[in-house]
Coordinates of C-alpha atoms in Angstrom, one line a residue:
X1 CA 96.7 118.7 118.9
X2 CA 100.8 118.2 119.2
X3 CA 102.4 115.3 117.4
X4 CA 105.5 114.4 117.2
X5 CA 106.2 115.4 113.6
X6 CA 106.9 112.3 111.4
X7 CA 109.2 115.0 109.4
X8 CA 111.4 114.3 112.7
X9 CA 111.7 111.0 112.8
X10 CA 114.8 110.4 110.4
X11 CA 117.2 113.1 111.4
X12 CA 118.9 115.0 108.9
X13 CA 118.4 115.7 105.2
X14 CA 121.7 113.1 103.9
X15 CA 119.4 110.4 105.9
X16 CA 116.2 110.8 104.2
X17 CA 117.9 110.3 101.1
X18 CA 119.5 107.2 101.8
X19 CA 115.9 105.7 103.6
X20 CA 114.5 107.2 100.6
X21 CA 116.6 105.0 98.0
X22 CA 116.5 102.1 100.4
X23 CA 112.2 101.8 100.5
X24 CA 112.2 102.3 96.8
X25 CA 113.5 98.8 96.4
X26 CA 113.1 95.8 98.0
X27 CA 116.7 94.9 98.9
X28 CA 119.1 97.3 97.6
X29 CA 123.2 96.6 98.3
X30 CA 125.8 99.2 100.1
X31 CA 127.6 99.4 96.7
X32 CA 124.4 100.7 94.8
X33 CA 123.8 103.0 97.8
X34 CA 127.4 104.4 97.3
X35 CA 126.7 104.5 93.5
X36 CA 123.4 106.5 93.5
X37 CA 123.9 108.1 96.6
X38 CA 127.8 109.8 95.0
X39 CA 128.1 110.1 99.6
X40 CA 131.8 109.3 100.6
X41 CA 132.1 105.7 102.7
X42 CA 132.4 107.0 105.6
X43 CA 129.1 109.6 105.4
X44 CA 127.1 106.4 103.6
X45 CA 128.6 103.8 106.4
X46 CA 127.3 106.5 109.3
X47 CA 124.2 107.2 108.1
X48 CA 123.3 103.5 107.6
X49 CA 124.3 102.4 111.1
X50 CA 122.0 104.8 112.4
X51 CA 118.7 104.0 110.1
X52 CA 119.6 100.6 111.4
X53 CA 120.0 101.6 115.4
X54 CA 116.6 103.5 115.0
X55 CA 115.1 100.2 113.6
X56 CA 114.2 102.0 109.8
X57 CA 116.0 99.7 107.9
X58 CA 117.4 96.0 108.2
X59 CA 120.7 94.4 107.5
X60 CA 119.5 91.6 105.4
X61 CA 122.4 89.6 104.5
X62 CA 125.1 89.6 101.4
X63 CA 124.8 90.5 97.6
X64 CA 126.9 88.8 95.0
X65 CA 130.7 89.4 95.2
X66 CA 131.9 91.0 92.2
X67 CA 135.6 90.4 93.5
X68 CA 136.5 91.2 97.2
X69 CA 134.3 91.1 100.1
X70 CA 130.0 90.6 99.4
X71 CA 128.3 93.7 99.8
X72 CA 125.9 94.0 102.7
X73 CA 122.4 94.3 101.5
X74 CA 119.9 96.7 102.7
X75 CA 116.1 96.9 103.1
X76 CA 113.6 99.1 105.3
X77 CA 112.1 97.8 108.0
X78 CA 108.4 97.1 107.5
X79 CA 107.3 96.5 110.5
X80 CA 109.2 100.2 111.9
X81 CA 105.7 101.7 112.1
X82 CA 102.2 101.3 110.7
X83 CA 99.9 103.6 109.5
X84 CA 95.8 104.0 108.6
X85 CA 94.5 105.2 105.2
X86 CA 91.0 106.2 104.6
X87 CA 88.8 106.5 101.6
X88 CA 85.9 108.4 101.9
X89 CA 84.0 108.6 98.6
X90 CA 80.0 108.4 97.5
X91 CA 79.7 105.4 97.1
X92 CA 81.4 103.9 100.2
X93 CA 84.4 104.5 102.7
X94 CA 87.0 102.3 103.5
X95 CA 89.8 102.2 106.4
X96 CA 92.7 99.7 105.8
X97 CA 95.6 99.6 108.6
X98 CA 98.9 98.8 106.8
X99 CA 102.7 98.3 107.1
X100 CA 105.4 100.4 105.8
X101 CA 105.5 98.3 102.6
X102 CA 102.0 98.4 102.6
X103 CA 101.3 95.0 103.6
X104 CA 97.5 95.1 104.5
X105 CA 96.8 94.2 108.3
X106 CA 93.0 95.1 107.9
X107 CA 90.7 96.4 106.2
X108 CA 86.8 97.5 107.3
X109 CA 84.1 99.4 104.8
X110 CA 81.1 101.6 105.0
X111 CA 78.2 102.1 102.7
X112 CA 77.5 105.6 102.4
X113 CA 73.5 105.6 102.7
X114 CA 71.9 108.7 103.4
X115 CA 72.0 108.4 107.0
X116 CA 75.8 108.5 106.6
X117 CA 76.8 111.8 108.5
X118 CA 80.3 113.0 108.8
X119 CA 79.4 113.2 112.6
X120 CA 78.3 109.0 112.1
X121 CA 80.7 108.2 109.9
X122 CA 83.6 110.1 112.3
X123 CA 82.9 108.0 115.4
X124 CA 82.5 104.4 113.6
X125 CA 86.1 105.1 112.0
X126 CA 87.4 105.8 115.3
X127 CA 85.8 102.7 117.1
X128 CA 87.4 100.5 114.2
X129 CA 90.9 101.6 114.2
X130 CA 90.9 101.5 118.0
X131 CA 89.7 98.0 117.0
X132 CA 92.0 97.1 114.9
X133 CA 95.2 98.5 117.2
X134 CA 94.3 96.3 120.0
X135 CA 93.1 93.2 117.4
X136 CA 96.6 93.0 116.3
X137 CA 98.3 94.3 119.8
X138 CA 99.7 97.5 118.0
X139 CA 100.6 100.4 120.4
X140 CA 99.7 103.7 118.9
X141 CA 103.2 105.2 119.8
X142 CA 104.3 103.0 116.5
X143 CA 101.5 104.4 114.2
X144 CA 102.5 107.0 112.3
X145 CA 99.5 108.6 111.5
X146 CA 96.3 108.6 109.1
X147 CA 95.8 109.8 105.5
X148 CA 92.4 110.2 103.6
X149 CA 91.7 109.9 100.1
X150 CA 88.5 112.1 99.9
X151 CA 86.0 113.6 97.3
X152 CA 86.8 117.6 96.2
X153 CA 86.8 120.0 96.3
X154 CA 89.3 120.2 99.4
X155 CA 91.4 122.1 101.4
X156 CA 93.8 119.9 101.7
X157 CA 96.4 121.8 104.0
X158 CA 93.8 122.7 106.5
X159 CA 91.6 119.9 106.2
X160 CA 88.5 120.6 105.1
X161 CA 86.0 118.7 102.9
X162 CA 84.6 121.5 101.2
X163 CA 81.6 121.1 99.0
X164 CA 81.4 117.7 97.3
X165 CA 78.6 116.7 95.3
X166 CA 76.0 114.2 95.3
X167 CA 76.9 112.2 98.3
X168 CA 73.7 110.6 99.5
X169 CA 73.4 112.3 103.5
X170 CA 73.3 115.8 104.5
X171 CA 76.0 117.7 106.3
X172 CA 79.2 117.2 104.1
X173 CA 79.6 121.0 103.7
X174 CA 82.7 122.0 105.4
X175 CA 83.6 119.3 107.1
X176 CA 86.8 119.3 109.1
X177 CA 87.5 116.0 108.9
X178 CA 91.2 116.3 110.0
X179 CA 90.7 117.8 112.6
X180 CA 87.8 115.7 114.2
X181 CA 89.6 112.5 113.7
X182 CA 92.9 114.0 115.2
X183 CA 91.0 114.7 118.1
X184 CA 89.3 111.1 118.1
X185 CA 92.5 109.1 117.5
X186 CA 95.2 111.0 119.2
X187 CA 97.6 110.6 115.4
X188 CA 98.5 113.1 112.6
X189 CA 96.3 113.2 109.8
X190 CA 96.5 114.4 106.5
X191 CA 94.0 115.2 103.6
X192 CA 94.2 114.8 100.0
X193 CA 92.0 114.0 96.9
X194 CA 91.1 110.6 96.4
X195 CA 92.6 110.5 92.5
X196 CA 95.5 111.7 94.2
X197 CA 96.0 109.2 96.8
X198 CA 94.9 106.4 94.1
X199 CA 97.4 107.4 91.8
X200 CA 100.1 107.6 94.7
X201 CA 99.3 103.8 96.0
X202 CA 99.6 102.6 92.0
X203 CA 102.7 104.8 91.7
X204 CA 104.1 103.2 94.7
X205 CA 103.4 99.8 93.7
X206 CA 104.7 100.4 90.4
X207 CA 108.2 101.9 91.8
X208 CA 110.8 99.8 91.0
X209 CA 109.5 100.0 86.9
X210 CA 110.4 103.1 84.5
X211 CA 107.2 104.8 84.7
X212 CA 107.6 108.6 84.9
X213 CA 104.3 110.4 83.5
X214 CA 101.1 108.1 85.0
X215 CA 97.8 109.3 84.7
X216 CA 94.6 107.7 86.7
X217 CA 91.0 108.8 86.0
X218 CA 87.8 107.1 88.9
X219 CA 85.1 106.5 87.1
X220 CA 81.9 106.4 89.4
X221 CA 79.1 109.0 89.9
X222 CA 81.2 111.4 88.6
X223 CA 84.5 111.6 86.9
X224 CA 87.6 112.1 89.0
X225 CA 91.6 112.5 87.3
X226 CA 95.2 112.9 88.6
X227 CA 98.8 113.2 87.7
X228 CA 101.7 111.9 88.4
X229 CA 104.9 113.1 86.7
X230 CA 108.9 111.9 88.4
X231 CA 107.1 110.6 91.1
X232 CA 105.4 113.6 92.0
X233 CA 101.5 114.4 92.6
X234 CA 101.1 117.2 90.2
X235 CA 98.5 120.5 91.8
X236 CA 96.8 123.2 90.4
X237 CA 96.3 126.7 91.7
X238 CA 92.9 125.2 93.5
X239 CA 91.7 122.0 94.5
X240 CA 89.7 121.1 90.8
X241 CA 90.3 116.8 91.0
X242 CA 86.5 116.9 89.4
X243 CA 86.8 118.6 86.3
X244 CA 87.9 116.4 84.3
X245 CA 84.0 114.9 83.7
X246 CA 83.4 119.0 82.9
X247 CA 85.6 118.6 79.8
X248 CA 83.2 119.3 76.8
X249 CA 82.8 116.8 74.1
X250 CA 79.6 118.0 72.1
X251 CA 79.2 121.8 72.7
X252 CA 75.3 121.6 72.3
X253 CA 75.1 117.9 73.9
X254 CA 72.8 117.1 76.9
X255 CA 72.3 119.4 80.0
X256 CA 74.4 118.4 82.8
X257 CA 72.4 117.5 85.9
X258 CA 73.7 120.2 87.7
X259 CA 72.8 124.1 86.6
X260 CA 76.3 124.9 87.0
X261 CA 77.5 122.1 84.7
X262 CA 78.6 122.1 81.0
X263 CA 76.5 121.2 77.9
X264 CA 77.8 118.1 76.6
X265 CA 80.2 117.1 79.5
X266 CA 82.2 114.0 79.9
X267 CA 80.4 112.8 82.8
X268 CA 76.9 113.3 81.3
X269 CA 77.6 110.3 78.8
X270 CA 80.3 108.1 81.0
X271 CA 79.5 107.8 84.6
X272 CA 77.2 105.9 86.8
X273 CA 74.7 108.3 86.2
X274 CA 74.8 108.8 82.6
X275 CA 74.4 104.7 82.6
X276 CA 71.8 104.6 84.7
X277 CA 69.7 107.3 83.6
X278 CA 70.1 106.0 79.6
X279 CA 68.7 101.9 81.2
X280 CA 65.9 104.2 83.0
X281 CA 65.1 106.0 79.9
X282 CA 65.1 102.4 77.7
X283 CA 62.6 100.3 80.1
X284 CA 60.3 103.7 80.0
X285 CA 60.7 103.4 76.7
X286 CA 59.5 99.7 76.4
X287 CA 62.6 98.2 75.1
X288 CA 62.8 94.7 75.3
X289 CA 65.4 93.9 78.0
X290 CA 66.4 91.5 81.0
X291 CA 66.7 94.4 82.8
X292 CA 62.9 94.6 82.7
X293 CA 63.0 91.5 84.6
X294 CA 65.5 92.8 87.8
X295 CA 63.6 95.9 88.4
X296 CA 60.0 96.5 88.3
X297 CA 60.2 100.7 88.7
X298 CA 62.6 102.1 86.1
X299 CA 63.2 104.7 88.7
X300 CA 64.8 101.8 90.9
X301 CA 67.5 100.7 88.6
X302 CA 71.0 100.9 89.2
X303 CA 74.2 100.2 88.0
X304 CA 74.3 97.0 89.6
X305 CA 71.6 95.8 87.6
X306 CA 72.8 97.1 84.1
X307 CA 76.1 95.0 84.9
X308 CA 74.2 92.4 85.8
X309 CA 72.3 92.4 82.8
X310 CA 75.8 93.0 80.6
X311 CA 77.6 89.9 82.0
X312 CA 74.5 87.9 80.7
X313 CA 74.7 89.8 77.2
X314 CA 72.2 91.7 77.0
X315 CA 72.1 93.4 74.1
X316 CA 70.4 96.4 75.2
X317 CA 72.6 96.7 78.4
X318 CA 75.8 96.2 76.3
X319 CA 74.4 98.4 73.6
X320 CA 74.2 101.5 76.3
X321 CA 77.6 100.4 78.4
X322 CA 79.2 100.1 74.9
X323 CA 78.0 103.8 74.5
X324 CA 79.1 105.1 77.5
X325 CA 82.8 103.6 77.1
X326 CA 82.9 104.8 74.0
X327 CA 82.3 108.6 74.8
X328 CA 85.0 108.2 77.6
X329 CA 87.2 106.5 75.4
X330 CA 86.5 110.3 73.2
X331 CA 87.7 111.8 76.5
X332 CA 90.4 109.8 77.3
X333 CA 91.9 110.7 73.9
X334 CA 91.7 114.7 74.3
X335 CA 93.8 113.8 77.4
X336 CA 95.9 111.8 76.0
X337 CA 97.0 114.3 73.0
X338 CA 97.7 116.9 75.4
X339 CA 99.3 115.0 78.6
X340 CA 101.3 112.2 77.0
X341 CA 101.2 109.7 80.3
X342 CA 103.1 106.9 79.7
X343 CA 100.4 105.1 81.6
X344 CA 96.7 105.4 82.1
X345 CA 95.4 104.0 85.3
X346 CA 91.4 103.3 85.1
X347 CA 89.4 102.9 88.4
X348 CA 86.3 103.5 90.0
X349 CA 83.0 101.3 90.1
X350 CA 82.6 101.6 85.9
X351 CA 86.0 99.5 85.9
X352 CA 85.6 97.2 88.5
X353 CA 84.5 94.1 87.3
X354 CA 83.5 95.7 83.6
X355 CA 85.9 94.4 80.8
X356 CA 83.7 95.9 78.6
X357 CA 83.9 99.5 79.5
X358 CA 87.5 99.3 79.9
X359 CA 88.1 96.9 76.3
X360 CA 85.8 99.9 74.5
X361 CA 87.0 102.9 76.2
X362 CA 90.9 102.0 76.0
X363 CA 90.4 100.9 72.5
X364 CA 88.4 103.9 71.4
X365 CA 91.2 106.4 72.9
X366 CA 93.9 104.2 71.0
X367 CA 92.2 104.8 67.7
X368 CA 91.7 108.6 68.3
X369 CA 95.4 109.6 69.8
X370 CA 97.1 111.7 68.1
X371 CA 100.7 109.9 66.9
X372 CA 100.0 106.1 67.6
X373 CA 101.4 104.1 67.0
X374 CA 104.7 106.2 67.6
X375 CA 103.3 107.4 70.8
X376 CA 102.7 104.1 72.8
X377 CA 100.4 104.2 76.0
X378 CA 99.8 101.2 78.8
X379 CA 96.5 101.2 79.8
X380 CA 95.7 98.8 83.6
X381 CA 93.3 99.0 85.9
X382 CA 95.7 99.0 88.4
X383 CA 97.6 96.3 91.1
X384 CA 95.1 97.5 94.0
X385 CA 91.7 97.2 92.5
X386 CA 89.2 98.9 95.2
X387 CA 91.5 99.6 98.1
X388 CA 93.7 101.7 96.0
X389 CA 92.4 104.9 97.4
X390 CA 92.7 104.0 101.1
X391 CA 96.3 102.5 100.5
X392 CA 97.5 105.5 98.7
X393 CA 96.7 107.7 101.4
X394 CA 98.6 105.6 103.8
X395 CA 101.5 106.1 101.2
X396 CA 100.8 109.8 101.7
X397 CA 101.6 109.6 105.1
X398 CA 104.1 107.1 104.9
X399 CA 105.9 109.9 102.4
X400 CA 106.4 112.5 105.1
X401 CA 109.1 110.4 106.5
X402 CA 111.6 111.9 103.5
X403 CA 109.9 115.0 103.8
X404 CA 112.0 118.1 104.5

């Protein structure tokens, strides 16, 4: 399908840069511009009148004189365009429609059950973002696309979900998802990991601070990681967002549940599964636990019910999220010694609402980094908490504006 490329939309290469400096602040002053920019008056005072004539950025009022005439303040236009993001991951998906600051408009989210198809899950996102466009009267000629946050392994220039693991309904082999919702929604769409998009919504929420090397790790049924260094997703020579929970940290450790999996991996001792499978073991076992009193079948325990039984102190049910947290935190370390983020973003369904895992784990890589306390590391779970992965790949898209 032809789109008119958002690539187009600002017109030359001296424009992006100046939008680009301008949405990286919140109000940024002509004199700054002319500082950061080193553009001649003339160039800077062209290029702004026609951001502001296209409606990209604002004229919002006077800065502080520093002798002569205030300088005219600057900031982009929020409401210029608006854009979906998508998460699709395991566990649920989630479609949020946003502004260009990524002010939230709306938000909707699907469990993914096993009757969860692509071709399902396809048609209900359509339905709710035309929906959502004529909710908040929003003509799609001033959307400028969608992004998706997905589970790898992808192809993320031709769109493809490739062969992701464990997700609870058949037919997620292959799935062209850009393509099918191009054709359903009548926008661009692009494709990218979720830990990527994550990492690019925290990123973009954490622009105006001196971050330069973050690092964000989704912990959930499996382990997910990415990188961002000068502002810039970092990608390998293929699409390998999952293994991270691959890394080995006891060579003759536990089988991993898949044949192709590592002895010992990460994500056999700190993951939904590891958690849950350890609680099932421990009420087969006997052990006296509330968790014997949430679940009858041991077999129909889930991680929902180990956190339950954690927030009411459990000791059993702290005793095996302790464990878990504490091999991650043994994982988190090894990355730490060799990546050297400045900070470490932790997400994912292990994080949310746990201050245990993340007290343990963060505490445990502290103690087992290599140069602390010279090396110093910030450790958050993040300004975005679950919609992260949906708002970051609305940031994707949002980012092809200063694209070449």
């Amino acid at each position: 399908m032809d789109f008119p490329r958002i690539t187009e939309r600002i017109s030359n290469r001296k424009a992006k840069e100046i939008y680009e400096l301008i949405r990286r602040q919140r109000t940024v002053s002509k004199t700054d511009l002319l500082d950061a920019s080193g553009m001649t008056v003339s160039t800077l005072t062209r290029l702004l009148e026609e951001l502001v004539s296209q409606g990209l950025i604002l004229e919002s009022g006077f800065g502080i004189s520093t002798g002569g005439r205030r300088p005219i303040l600057y900031e982009m236009n929020s409401t210029y365009a608006y854009v979906f993001g998508l998460e699709i991951s395991r566990t649920l998906s989630r479609l949020v429609l946003v502004d260009l600051a990524m002010n939230p408009v709306e938000s909707y989210s699907w469990a993914m059950t096993a009757e969860m198809t692509p071709e399902l899950l396809i048609g209900l996102i359509a339905q709710e973002a035309e929906r959502m466009l004529q909710t908040h009267d929003i003509s799609k000629e001033i959307v400028l696309g969608l992004g998706i946050g997905a589970v790898g392994p992808l192809d993320r220039m031709a769109g493809i979900i490739l062969e992701p693991s464990y997700f609870p309904a058949p037919g997620w082999n292959h799935v062209e998802i850009s393509q099918a919702l191009e054709q359903r929604l009548g926008v661009e769409v692009l494709l990218d990991n979720g830990a990527n998009t994550a990492l690019l919504a925290e990123s973009w929420m954490n622009r105006s601070q001196s971050f330069k090397h973050l690092l964000y790790i989704h912990i959930g049924i499996g382990l997910r990681s990415s990188m961002v260094s000068e502002g810039k997703v970092i990608y390998g020579a293929v699409d390998m967002e999952g293994s991270v929970g691959q890394m080995i940290i006891q060579t003759d450790g536990v089988p991993h549940r898949d044949a192709s999996g590592n002895y010992g991996a990460l994500e056999s001792y700190a993951s939904l599964y590891a958690v849950e499978k350890a609680a099932r073991s421990a009420l087969k076992q006997g052990r006296s636990t509330l968790l014997s009193q949430l679940v009858e079948d041991p077999e129909q325990l889930k991680y929902q019910h180990v956190l339950e039984a954690v927030n009411k102190n459990d000791p059993l049910a702290v005793e095996i999220m302790t464990s878990a947290a504490t091999y991650f935190g043994i994982g988190l370390a090894n990355l730490l010694n060799i990546l050297h983020p400045e900070k470490v973003i932790l997400g994912g369904p292990l994080i949310r609402n746990n201050d245990l895992f993340f007290q343990t784990a963060t505490q445990t890589a502290i103690r087992k980094t290599y140069y602390y306390p010279t090396y110093q590391v910030v450790f958050s779970k993040g300004n975005l908490g679950e919609e992260a992965l949906a708002i970051g790949a609305a940031v994707m898209m949002m980012d092809q504006l200063v694209k070449a």
